[in-house]
mmCIF file of N, CA and C in Angstrom:
data_model
loop_
_atom_site.group_PDB
_atom_site.id
_atom_site.type_symbol
_atom_site.label_atom_id
_atom_site.label_comp_id
_atom_site.label_asym_id
_atom_site.label_seq_id
_atom_site.Cartn_x
_atom_site.Cartn_y
_atom_site.Cartn_z
ATOM 1 N N MET A 172 103.939 8.527 6.759
ATOM 2 C CA MET A 172 102.978 9.616 6.914
ATOM 3 C C MET A 172 102.072 9.250 8.434
ATOM 4 N N ASP A 173 101.832 7.727 8.596
ATOM 5 C CA ASP A 173 101.372 7.408 9.736
ATOM 6 C C ASP A 173 102.247 7.679 10.977
ATOM 7 N N PHE A 174 103.705 7.234 10.845
ATOM 8 C CA PHE A 174 104.803 6.982 11.610
ATOM 9 C C PHE A 174 104.670 9.113 12.784
ATOM 10 N N LEU A 175 104.360 10.083 11.426
ATOM 11 C CA LEU A 175 104.326 11.403 11.672
ATOM 12 C C LEU A 175 103.415 11.777 12.399
ATOM 13 N N TYR A 176 102.055 11.015 12.250
ATOM 14 C CA TYR A 176 101.063 11.190 13.383
ATOM 15 C C TYR A 176 100.701 10.573 14.526
ATOM 16 N N TYR A 177 101.534 9.360 14.400
ATOM 17 C CA TYR A 177 101.766 8.839 15.657
ATOM 18 C C TYR A 177 102.653 9.304 16.401
ATOM 19 N N LEU A 178 103.885 9.962 15.872
ATOM 20 C CA LEU A 178 104.735 10.881 16.844
ATOM 21 C C LEU A 178 104.279 11.900 17.318
ATOM 22 N N PHE A 179 103.565 12.790 16.312
ATOM 23 C CA PHE A 179 102.645 13.891 16.723
ATOM 24 C C PHE A 179 101.730 13.723 18.256
ATOM 25 N N ASN A 180 100.768 12.929 18.115
ATOM 26 C CA ASN A 180 100.099 12.624 19.157
ATOM 27 C C ASN A 180 100.859 11.930 20.361
ATOM 28 N N LEU A 181 101.927 11.305 20.466
ATOM 29 C CA LEU A 181 103.193 10.551 21.052
ATOM 30 C C LEU A 181 103.464 12.144 22.107
ATOM 31 N N ILE A 182 103.807 13.660 21.320
ATOM 32 C CA ILE A 182 104.166 14.251 21.852
ATOM 33 C C ILE A 182 102.884 15.313 22.803
ATOM 34 N N LEU A 183 102.033 15.283 21.914
ATOM 35 C CA LEU A 183 100.937 15.928 22.376
ATOM 36 C C LEU A 183 100.607 15.225 24.164
ATOM 37 N N GLN A 184 100.760 14.344 24.188
ATOM 38 C CA GLN A 184 100.570 13.341 25.554
ATOM 39 C C GLN A 184 101.377 14.383 26.542
ATOM 40 N N PHE A 185 102.633 14.852 26.620
ATOM 41 C CA PHE A 185 103.574 14.683 27.082
ATOM 42 C C PHE A 185 103.573 16.477 27.430
ATOM 43 N N ILE A 186 103.116 17.217 26.632
ATOM 44 C CA ILE A 186 103.016 18.381 26.426
ATOM 45 C C ILE A 186 101.476 19.153 27.490
ATOM 46 N N LYS A 187 101.662 20.159 28.419
ATOM 47 C CA LYS A 187 100.453 20.726 29.021
ATOM 48 C C LYS A 187 99.919 21.498 27.793
ATOM 49 N N ILE A 188 98.931 21.743 27.846
ATOM 50 C CA ILE A 188 98.442 22.608 27.272
ATOM 51 C C ILE A 188 97.099 22.826 27.909
ATOM 52 N N ASN A 189 97.408 23.934 28.630
ATOM 53 C CA ASN A 189 96.176 24.458 29.650
ATOM 54 C C ASN A 189 95.829 25.781 29.015
ATOM 55 N N ARG A 190 94.501 26.496 28.963
ATOM 56 C CA ARG A 190 93.514 27.563 29.325
ATOM 57 C C ARG A 190 94.643 28.639 30.206
ATOM 58 N N PRO A 191 95.030 29.655 29.871
ATOM 59 C CA PRO A 191 95.573 30.334 31.138
ATOM 60 C C PRO A 191 93.783 30.421 32.263
ATOM 61 N N GLN A 192 94.104 30.730 33.254
ATOM 62 C CA GLN A 192 92.515 31.005 34.014
ATOM 63 C C GLN A 192 93.271 32.526 34.964
ATOM 64 N N LEU A 193 92.426 33.712 34.889
ATOM 65 C CA LEU A 193 92.948 35.107 35.054
ATOM 66 C C LEU A 193 91.816 34.942 36.853
ATOM 67 N N PHE A 194 92.747 35.476 38.239
ATOM 68 C CA PHE A 194 92.040 35.931 39.199
ATOM 69 C C PHE A 194 92.642 36.929 39.158
ATOM 70 N N ALA A 195 91.934 37.370 40.191
ATOM 71 C CA ALA A 195 91.823 39.591 40.501
ATOM 72 C C ALA A 195 91.496 38.928 42.043
ATOM 73 N N SER A 196 91.906 40.163 43.223
ATOM 74 C CA SER A 196 91.921 40.101 44.330
ATOM 75 C C SER A 196 92.325 41.495 44.961
ATOM 76 N N VAL A 197 91.606 41.315 46.119
ATOM 77 C CA VAL A 197 91.932 42.721 46.983
ATOM 78 C C VAL A 197 92.107 42.806 48.095
ATOM 79 N N ILE A 198 93.101 43.617 49.055
ATOM 80 C CA ILE A 198 93.039 43.754 50.188
ATOM 81 C C ILE A 198 92.942 44.834 50.589
ATOM 82 N N LYS A 199 93.151 45.410 51.717
ATOM 83 C CA LYS A 199 93.466 46.406 52.478
ATOM 84 C C LYS A 199 95.097 46.327 52.777
ATOM 85 N N LEU A 200 95.609 47.587 52.428
ATOM 86 C CA LEU A 200 97.007 47.529 53.238
ATOM 87 C C LEU A 200 97.157 48.103 54.340
ATOM 88 N N ARG A 201 97.747 48.360 55.303
ATOM 89 C CA ARG A 201 98.125 48.946 56.249
ATOM 90 C C ARG A 201 98.786 50.221 56.330
ATOM 91 N N PRO A 202 98.433 51.492 56.125
ATOM 92 C CA PRO A 202 99.318 52.743 56.121
ATOM 93 C C PRO A 202 100.124 52.833 56.519
ATOM 94 N N GLU A 203 100.604 52.249 57.728
ATOM 95 C CA GLU A 203 101.654 52.464 58.810
ATOM 96 C C GLU A 203 102.713 51.212 58.277
ATOM 97 N N LYS A 204 102.576 50.038 57.245
ATOM 98 C CA LYS A 204 103.255 49.218 56.699
ATOM 99 C C LYS A 204 103.575 49.496 55.725
ATOM 100 N N ALA A 205 102.781 50.304 55.050
ATOM 101 C CA ALA A 205 103.286 50.387 53.019
ATOM 102 C C ALA A 205 104.414 50.523 53.392
ATOM 103 N N GLU A 206 105.209 51.500 53.218
ATOM 104 C CA GLU A 206 106.529 51.243 53.007
ATOM 105 C C GLU A 206 107.531 50.274 53.074
ATOM 106 N N TYR A 207 107.381 49.278 54.313
ATOM 107 C CA TYR A 207 107.528 48.195 54.298
ATOM 108 C C TYR A 207 107.174 47.434 53.547
ATOM 109 N N TYR A 208 106.226 47.104 53.117
ATOM 110 C CA TYR A 208 105.722 46.029 51.806
ATOM 111 C C TYR A 208 106.293 46.327 50.638
ATOM 112 N N LYS A 209 106.379 47.649 50.445
ATOM 113 C CA LYS A 209 106.792 48.124 49.230
ATOM 114 C C LYS A 209 108.025 47.633 48.727
ATOM 115 N N LYS A 210 108.816 48.012 50.065
ATOM 116 C CA LYS A 210 110.580 47.316 50.240
ATOM 117 C C LYS A 210 110.772 45.888 50.266
ATOM 118 N N LEU A 211 109.885 45.260 50.691
ATOM 119 C CA LEU A 211 109.450 44.046 50.516
ATOM 120 C C LEU A 211 109.791 43.556 49.419
ATOM 121 N N HIS A 212 108.760 43.888 48.411
ATOM 122 C CA HIS A 212 108.184 43.690 47.101
ATOM 123 C C HIS A 212 109.162 43.989 46.094
ATOM 124 N N ALA A 213 110.332 45.030 46.589
ATOM 125 C CA ALA A 213 111.172 45.294 45.669
ATOM 126 C C ALA A 213 111.942 44.567 45.517
ATOM 127 N N ASN A 214 112.617 43.578 46.481
ATOM 128 C CA ASN A 214 113.343 42.581 46.595
ATOM 129 C C ASN A 214 112.893 41.504 47.062
ATOM 130 N N PRO A 215 111.695 40.587 46.350
ATOM 131 C CA PRO A 215 111.281 39.780 46.819
ATOM 132 C C PRO A 215 111.832 37.959 47.147
ATOM 133 N N PHE A 216 111.852 37.254 48.071
ATOM 134 C CA PHE A 216 112.420 35.954 48.099
ATOM 135 C C PHE A 216 112.432 35.357 46.789
ATOM 136 N N SER A 217 113.682 34.866 46.327
ATOM 137 C CA SER A 217 113.951 34.191 45.307
ATOM 138 C C SER A 217 113.147 32.857 45.335
ATOM 139 N N SER A 218 113.378 32.628 46.165
ATOM 140 C CA SER A 218 112.384 30.730 46.691
ATOM 141 C C SER A 218 111.009 30.795 46.967
ATOM 142 N N VAL A 219 110.462 31.999 46.629
ATOM 143 C CA VAL A 219 108.964 32.141 46.644
ATOM 144 C C VAL A 219 108.768 32.367 44.723
ATOM 145 N N ASN A 220 109.386 33.324 44.419
ATOM 146 C CA ASN A 220 109.375 33.328 43.125
ATOM 147 C C ASN A 220 109.141 32.116 42.523
ATOM 148 N N LYS A 221 110.207 31.394 42.791
ATOM 149 C CA LYS A 221 110.355 30.000 42.142
ATOM 150 C C LYS A 221 109.411 29.156 42.478
ATOM 151 N N MET A 222 108.904 29.528 43.670
ATOM 152 C CA MET A 222 107.735 28.061 43.738
ATOM 153 C C MET A 222 106.168 29.139 43.592
ATOM 154 N N ILE A 223 106.040 29.981 43.125
ATOM 155 C CA ILE A 223 104.837 30.699 42.372
ATOM 156 C C ILE A 223 105.285 30.210 40.909
ATOM 157 N N ARG A 224 105.961 29.975 40.553
ATOM 158 C CA ARG A 224 106.377 29.453 39.342
ATOM 159 C C ARG A 224 105.909 27.993 39.113
ATOM 160 N N GLU A 225 106.232 27.451 39.993
ATOM 161 C CA GLU A 225 106.141 25.900 39.981
ATOM 162 C C GLU A 225 104.687 25.395 40.588
ATOM 163 N N CYS A 226 104.234 26.631 40.867
ATOM 164 C CA CYS A 226 102.915 25.938 41.099
ATOM 165 C C CYS A 226 101.804 26.757 39.955
ATOM 166 N N GLY A 227 102.466 26.922 38.696
ATOM 167 C CA GLY A 227 101.836 27.157 37.569
ATOM 168 C C GLY A 227 101.311 28.148 37.352
ATOM 169 N N ILE A 228 101.628 29.395 38.813
ATOM 170 C CA ILE A 228 101.208 30.968 37.708
ATOM 171 C C ILE A 228 102.488 31.418 37.301
ATOM 172 N N THR A 229 102.158 31.140 35.677
ATOM 173 C CA THR A 229 103.049 32.602 35.109
ATOM 174 C C THR A 229 102.834 33.642 34.873
ATOM 175 N N LYS A 230 102.012 34.689 35.493
ATOM 176 C CA LYS A 230 102.028 36.055 35.884
ATOM 177 C C LYS A 230 101.240 36.478 37.264
ATOM 178 N N TYR A 231 101.960 37.314 37.901
ATOM 179 C CA TYR A 231 101.431 37.932 39.403
ATOM 180 C C TYR A 231 102.339 39.152 38.759
ATOM 181 N N LYS A 232 100.816 40.028 39.509
ATOM 182 C CA LYS A 232 100.818 41.447 39.514
ATOM 183 C C LYS A 232 100.157 42.004 40.354
ATOM 184 N N ILE A 233 100.669 43.029 41.392
ATOM 185 C CA ILE A 233 100.238 43.532 42.150
ATOM 186 C C ILE A 233 100.377 44.952 42.089
ATOM 187 N N TRP A 234 99.207 46.157 42.693
ATOM 188 C CA TRP A 234 99.352 47.386 42.284
ATOM 189 C C TRP A 234 98.736 48.067 43.537
ATOM 190 N N ASN A 235 99.034 49.204 44.088
ATOM 191 C CA ASN A 235 98.625 49.727 45.283
ATOM 192 C C ASN A 235 97.857 50.962 44.662
ATOM 193 N N ARG A 236 97.439 51.582 44.945
ATOM 194 C CA ARG A 236 96.156 52.800 45.272
ATOM 195 C C ARG A 236 95.894 53.331 46.837
ATOM 196 N N ASP A 237 96.540 54.031 47.587
ATOM 197 C CA ASP A 237 96.163 54.968 48.873
ATOM 198 C C ASP A 237 96.177 53.191 49.740
ATOM 199 N N ASP A 238 95.056 52.608 50.418
ATOM 200 C CA ASP A 238 95.315 52.088 51.189
ATOM 201 C C ASP A 238 94.187 50.610 51.116
ATOM 202 N N LEU A 239 94.127 50.629 49.414
ATOM 203 C CA LEU A 239 94.145 49.051 48.768
ATOM 204 C C LEU A 239 95.459 48.692 47.829
ATOM 205 N N LEU A 240 95.486 47.401 47.942
ATOM 206 C CA LEU A 240 96.297 46.596 47.166
ATOM 207 C C LEU A 240 95.182 45.933 46.243
ATOM 208 N N PHE A 241 95.384 45.483 44.942
ATOM 209 C CA PHE A 241 94.935 44.705 43.622
ATOM 210 C C PHE A 241 96.158 44.106 42.997
ATOM 211 N N SER A 242 95.505 42.789 43.020
ATOM 212 C CA SER A 242 96.440 42.107 42.246
ATOM 213 C C SER A 242 95.403 41.018 41.397
ATOM 214 N N VAL A 243 96.504 40.646 40.277
ATOM 215 C CA VAL A 243 95.644 40.121 38.800
ATOM 216 C C VAL A 243 97.063 38.652 39.094
ATOM 217 N N MET A 244 96.877 37.406 39.028
ATOM 218 C CA MET A 244 97.497 36.314 38.869
ATOM 219 C C MET A 244 96.409 35.480 37.415
ATOM 220 N N GLU A 245 97.904 35.059 36.776
ATOM 221 C CA GLU A 245 97.760 34.103 35.612
ATOM 222 C C GLU A 245 97.619 32.390 35.976
ATOM 223 N N TYR A 246 96.541 32.120 35.789
ATOM 224 C CA TYR A 246 97.289 30.437 36.068
ATOM 225 C C TYR A 246 96.958 29.579 35.116
ATOM 226 N N CYS A 247 98.444 28.388 34.905
ATOM 227 C CA CYS A 247 98.054 27.841 33.913
ATOM 228 C C CYS A 247 98.436 26.556 33.978
ATOM 229 N N GLY A 248 98.188 26.210 35.216
ATOM 230 C CA GLY A 248 98.624 24.914 35.941
ATOM 231 C C GLY A 248 97.253 23.885 35.489
ATOM 232 N N ASP A 249 97.648 22.479 35.944
ATOM 233 C CA ASP A 249 96.295 21.657 35.948
ATOM 234 C C ASP A 249 95.081 21.568 37.244
ATOM 235 N N ASP A 250 96.200 21.816 38.228
ATOM 236 C CA ASP A 250 95.046 21.265 39.430
ATOM 237 C C ASP A 250 95.445 22.408 40.549
ATOM 238 N N PHE A 251 94.365 23.736 40.237
ATOM 239 C CA PHE A 251 94.487 24.873 41.067
ATOM 240 C C PHE A 251 94.617 24.821 42.605
ATOM 241 N N GLU A 252 93.620 23.635 43.318
ATOM 242 C CA GLU A 252 93.747 23.698 44.465
ATOM 243 C C GLU A 252 95.003 22.692 45.152
ATOM 244 N N TYR A 253 95.219 21.818 44.243
ATOM 245 C CA TYR A 253 96.615 21.209 44.581
ATOM 246 C C TYR A 253 97.572 22.193 44.579
ATOM 247 N N ASP A 254 97.974 22.968 43.710
ATOM 248 C CA ASP A 254 99.260 24.194 43.686
ATOM 249 C C ASP A 254 99.006 25.113 44.983
ATOM 250 N N MET A 255 97.598 25.493 44.819
ATOM 251 C CA MET A 255 97.990 26.199 46.119
ATOM 252 C C MET A 255 98.195 25.951 47.732
ATOM 253 N N ALA A 256 97.873 24.043 47.771
ATOM 254 C CA ALA A 256 97.870 23.795 48.717
ATOM 255 C C ALA A 256 99.239 23.439 48.887
ATOM 256 N N LYS A 257 100.054 23.220 47.899
ATOM 257 C CA LYS A 257 101.332 22.981 47.783
ATOM 258 C C LYS A 257 102.159 23.971 48.302
ATOM 259 N N MET A 258 101.783 25.168 47.859
ATOM 260 C CA MET A 258 102.249 26.857 47.842
ATOM 261 C C MET A 258 102.053 26.962 49.785
ATOM 262 N N ALA A 259 101.122 26.952 49.715
ATOM 263 C CA ALA A 259 100.828 26.945 51.573
ATOM 264 C C ALA A 259 101.816 25.952 52.242
ATOM 265 N N GLN A 260 102.515 24.932 52.042
ATOM 266 C CA GLN A 260 103.081 24.057 52.627
ATOM 267 C C GLN A 260 104.571 24.322 52.740
ATOM 268 N N ASP A 261 104.877 25.405 51.809
ATOM 269 C CA ASP A 261 106.185 25.259 51.344
ATOM 270 C C ASP A 261 107.068 26.524 52.709
ATOM 271 N N PRO A 262 107.823 25.856 53.154
ATOM 272 C CA PRO A 262 108.241 26.839 54.383
ATOM 273 C C PRO A 262 108.764 28.289 53.986
ATOM 274 N N GLU A 263 109.541 28.271 52.793
ATOM 275 C CA GLU A 263 110.154 29.790 52.136
ATOM 276 C C GLU A 263 108.342 30.881 52.344
ATOM 277 N N THR A 264 107.845 30.028 51.598
ATOM 278 C CA THR A 264 106.661 30.726 51.297
ATOM 279 C C THR A 264 105.726 31.425 52.873
ATOM 280 N N ASN A 265 105.899 30.316 53.448
ATOM 281 C CA ASN A 265 105.447 30.584 54.914
ATOM 282 C C ASN A 265 106.341 32.007 55.580
ATOM 283 N N ARG A 266 107.449 31.605 55.285
ATOM 284 C CA ARG A 266 108.517 32.973 55.992
ATOM 285 C C ARG A 266 108.221 34.133 55.183
ATOM 286 N N TRP A 267 107.876 34.111 53.785
ATOM 287 C CA TRP A 267 107.395 35.339 53.769
ATOM 288 C C TRP A 267 106.243 35.814 53.874
ATOM 289 N N TRP A 268 105.065 35.223 53.793
ATOM 290 C CA TRP A 268 104.148 35.560 54.765
ATOM 291 C C TRP A 268 104.026 36.260 56.035
ATOM 292 N N LYS A 269 104.831 35.253 56.725
ATOM 293 C CA LYS A 269 104.929 36.268 57.836
ATOM 294 C C LYS A 269 105.523 37.622 57.932
ATOM 295 N N GLU A 270 106.189 37.937 57.145
ATOM 296 C CA GLU A 270 106.354 39.239 56.754
ATOM 297 C C GLU A 270 105.602 40.047 55.738
ATOM 298 N N THR A 271 104.688 39.628 55.218
ATOM 299 C CA THR A 271 103.484 40.713 54.519
ATOM 300 C C THR A 271 102.607 40.487 55.129
ATOM 301 N N ASP A 272 101.806 39.400 55.741
ATOM 302 C CA ASP A 272 100.700 39.243 56.287
ATOM 303 C C ASP A 272 100.201 40.363 57.670
ATOM 304 N N PRO A 273 101.025 41.060 58.242
ATOM 305 C CA PRO A 273 100.710 42.078 59.056
ATOM 306 C C PRO A 273 101.077 43.034 58.504
ATOM 307 N N CYS A 274 101.327 43.372 57.036
ATOM 308 C CA CYS A 274 101.113 44.837 56.077
ATOM 309 C C CYS A 274 99.640 44.773 55.740
ATOM 310 N N GLN A 275 98.747 43.732 55.917
ATOM 311 C CA GLN A 275 97.506 43.642 55.490
ATOM 312 C C GLN A 275 96.584 42.868 56.447
ATOM 313 N N LYS A 276 95.278 43.736 55.602
ATOM 314 C CA LYS A 276 94.438 43.224 56.165
ATOM 315 C C LYS A 276 92.958 42.992 55.314
ATOM 316 N N ARG A 277 91.834 42.417 56.186
ATOM 317 C CA ARG A 277 90.573 42.127 54.789
ATOM 318 C C ARG A 277 90.500 43.042 54.307
ATOM 319 N N ILE A 278 89.500 42.808 53.754
ATOM 320 C CA ILE A 278 88.439 44.273 53.711
ATOM 321 C C ILE A 278 87.158 44.073 53.853
ATOM 322 N N ASP A 279 86.621 44.847 54.108
ATOM 323 C CA ASP A 279 85.423 44.379 54.515
ATOM 324 C C ASP A 279 84.231 44.092 53.620
ATOM 325 N N GLY A 280 83.082 43.084 54.592
ATOM 326 C CA GLY A 280 82.995 41.932 53.342
ATOM 327 C C GLY A 280 83.597 41.204 52.638
ATOM 328 N N ALA A 281 84.868 40.605 53.034
ATOM 329 C CA ALA A 281 85.267 39.609 52.911
ATOM 330 C C ALA A 281 85.003 38.386 53.488
ATOM 331 N N LEU A 282 85.304 37.385 52.703
ATOM 332 C CA LEU A 282 84.463 36.196 53.667
ATOM 333 C C LEU A 282 85.474 35.329 54.645
ATOM 334 N N LYS A 283 85.048 34.990 55.748
ATOM 335 C CA LYS A 283 85.924 34.483 56.354
ATOM 336 C C LYS A 283 87.369 33.527 56.304
ATOM 337 N N SER A 284 87.099 33.033 55.176
ATOM 338 C CA SER A 284 88.012 32.237 54.333
ATOM 339 C C SER A 284 89.009 32.719 53.688
ATOM 340 N N GLU A 285 88.831 33.933 53.013
ATOM 341 C CA GLU A 285 89.452 34.930 52.498
ATOM 342 C C GLU A 285 90.255 35.975 52.908
ATOM 343 N N TRP A 286 91.662 35.775 52.560
ATOM 344 C CA TRP A 286 92.758 36.942 53.020
ATOM 345 C C TRP A 286 93.020 37.419 51.777
ATOM 346 N N TRP A 287 93.022 37.576 50.690
ATOM 347 C CA TRP A 287 92.697 38.345 49.369
ATOM 348 C C TRP A 287 91.553 37.942 49.064
ATOM 349 N N ALA A 288 90.436 39.123 48.959
ATOM 350 C CA ALA A 288 89.259 38.838 48.811
ATOM 351 C C ALA A 288 88.905 39.063 47.253
ATOM 352 N N ASP A 289 88.407 37.717 46.397
ATOM 353 C CA ASP A 289 88.518 37.225 45.117
ATOM 354 C C ASP A 289 87.004 38.889 44.378
ATOM 355 N N MET A 290 88.054 38.750 43.428
ATOM 356 C CA MET A 290 86.697 39.485 42.973
ATOM 357 C C MET A 290 86.336 39.323 41.190
ATOM 358 N N ASP A 291 85.577 39.536 40.792
ATOM 359 C CA ASP A 291 84.717 39.217 39.493
ATOM 360 C C ASP A 291 84.543 40.249 38.471
ATOM 361 N N LEU A 292 84.982 39.312 37.411
ATOM 362 C CA LEU A 292 85.361 40.111 36.059
ATOM 363 C C LEU A 292 83.827 40.721 35.791
ATOM 364 N N VAL A 293 83.812 42.308 35.374
ATOM 365 C CA VAL A 293 82.635 42.764 34.990
ATOM 366 C C VAL A 293 82.558 43.100 33.480
ATOM 367 N N TYR A 294 84.105 42.978 33.099
ATOM 368 C CA TYR A 294 83.982 43.577 31.680
ATOM 369 C C TYR A 294 85.364 43.207 31.037
ATOM 370 N N ASP A 295 85.758 42.671 29.833
ATOM 371 C CA ASP A 295 86.642 42.265 28.771
ATOM 372 C C ASP A 295 86.548 42.324 27.676
ATOM 373 N N LEU A 296 87.358 43.078 27.137
ATOM 374 C CA LEU A 296 87.328 43.689 26.056
ATOM 375 C C LEU A 296 87.429 42.629 24.931
ATOM 376 N N ASN A 297 87.977 41.485 25.180
ATOM 377 C CA ASN A 297 88.081 40.142 24.281
ATOM 378 C C ASN A 297 87.562 39.609 24.126
ATOM 379 N N LYS A 298 86.151 39.736 24.701
ATOM 380 C CA LYS A 298 85.080 38.807 24.723
ATOM 381 C C LYS A 298 84.035 39.053 23.206
#
């Protein structure tokens, strides 16, 4: 029995068990670029999707209504700042952003440091 306890604890040291963190954000979609933006996301760069997953993002969805884009992201990594910096250094991700960024513009009231503006959770059915 002691061996099984030891083995179980050894395995736990190598398994990442992180509680998912949810992030929601919003940005404006330039109407003249809306179709191009949707076309890009209908067939995203596979290297970008791979990088998103490598950076601990397990779910990521974007919705559109009129001139607004709304996203929800689930992060299960160990170090959010490190993973986002890693993504920002990736050449393929930067190539993707050069395509998508001109389609967007900050919402009124966004911080200077924000492109996509963070949103605060106001209700959760499961809390």
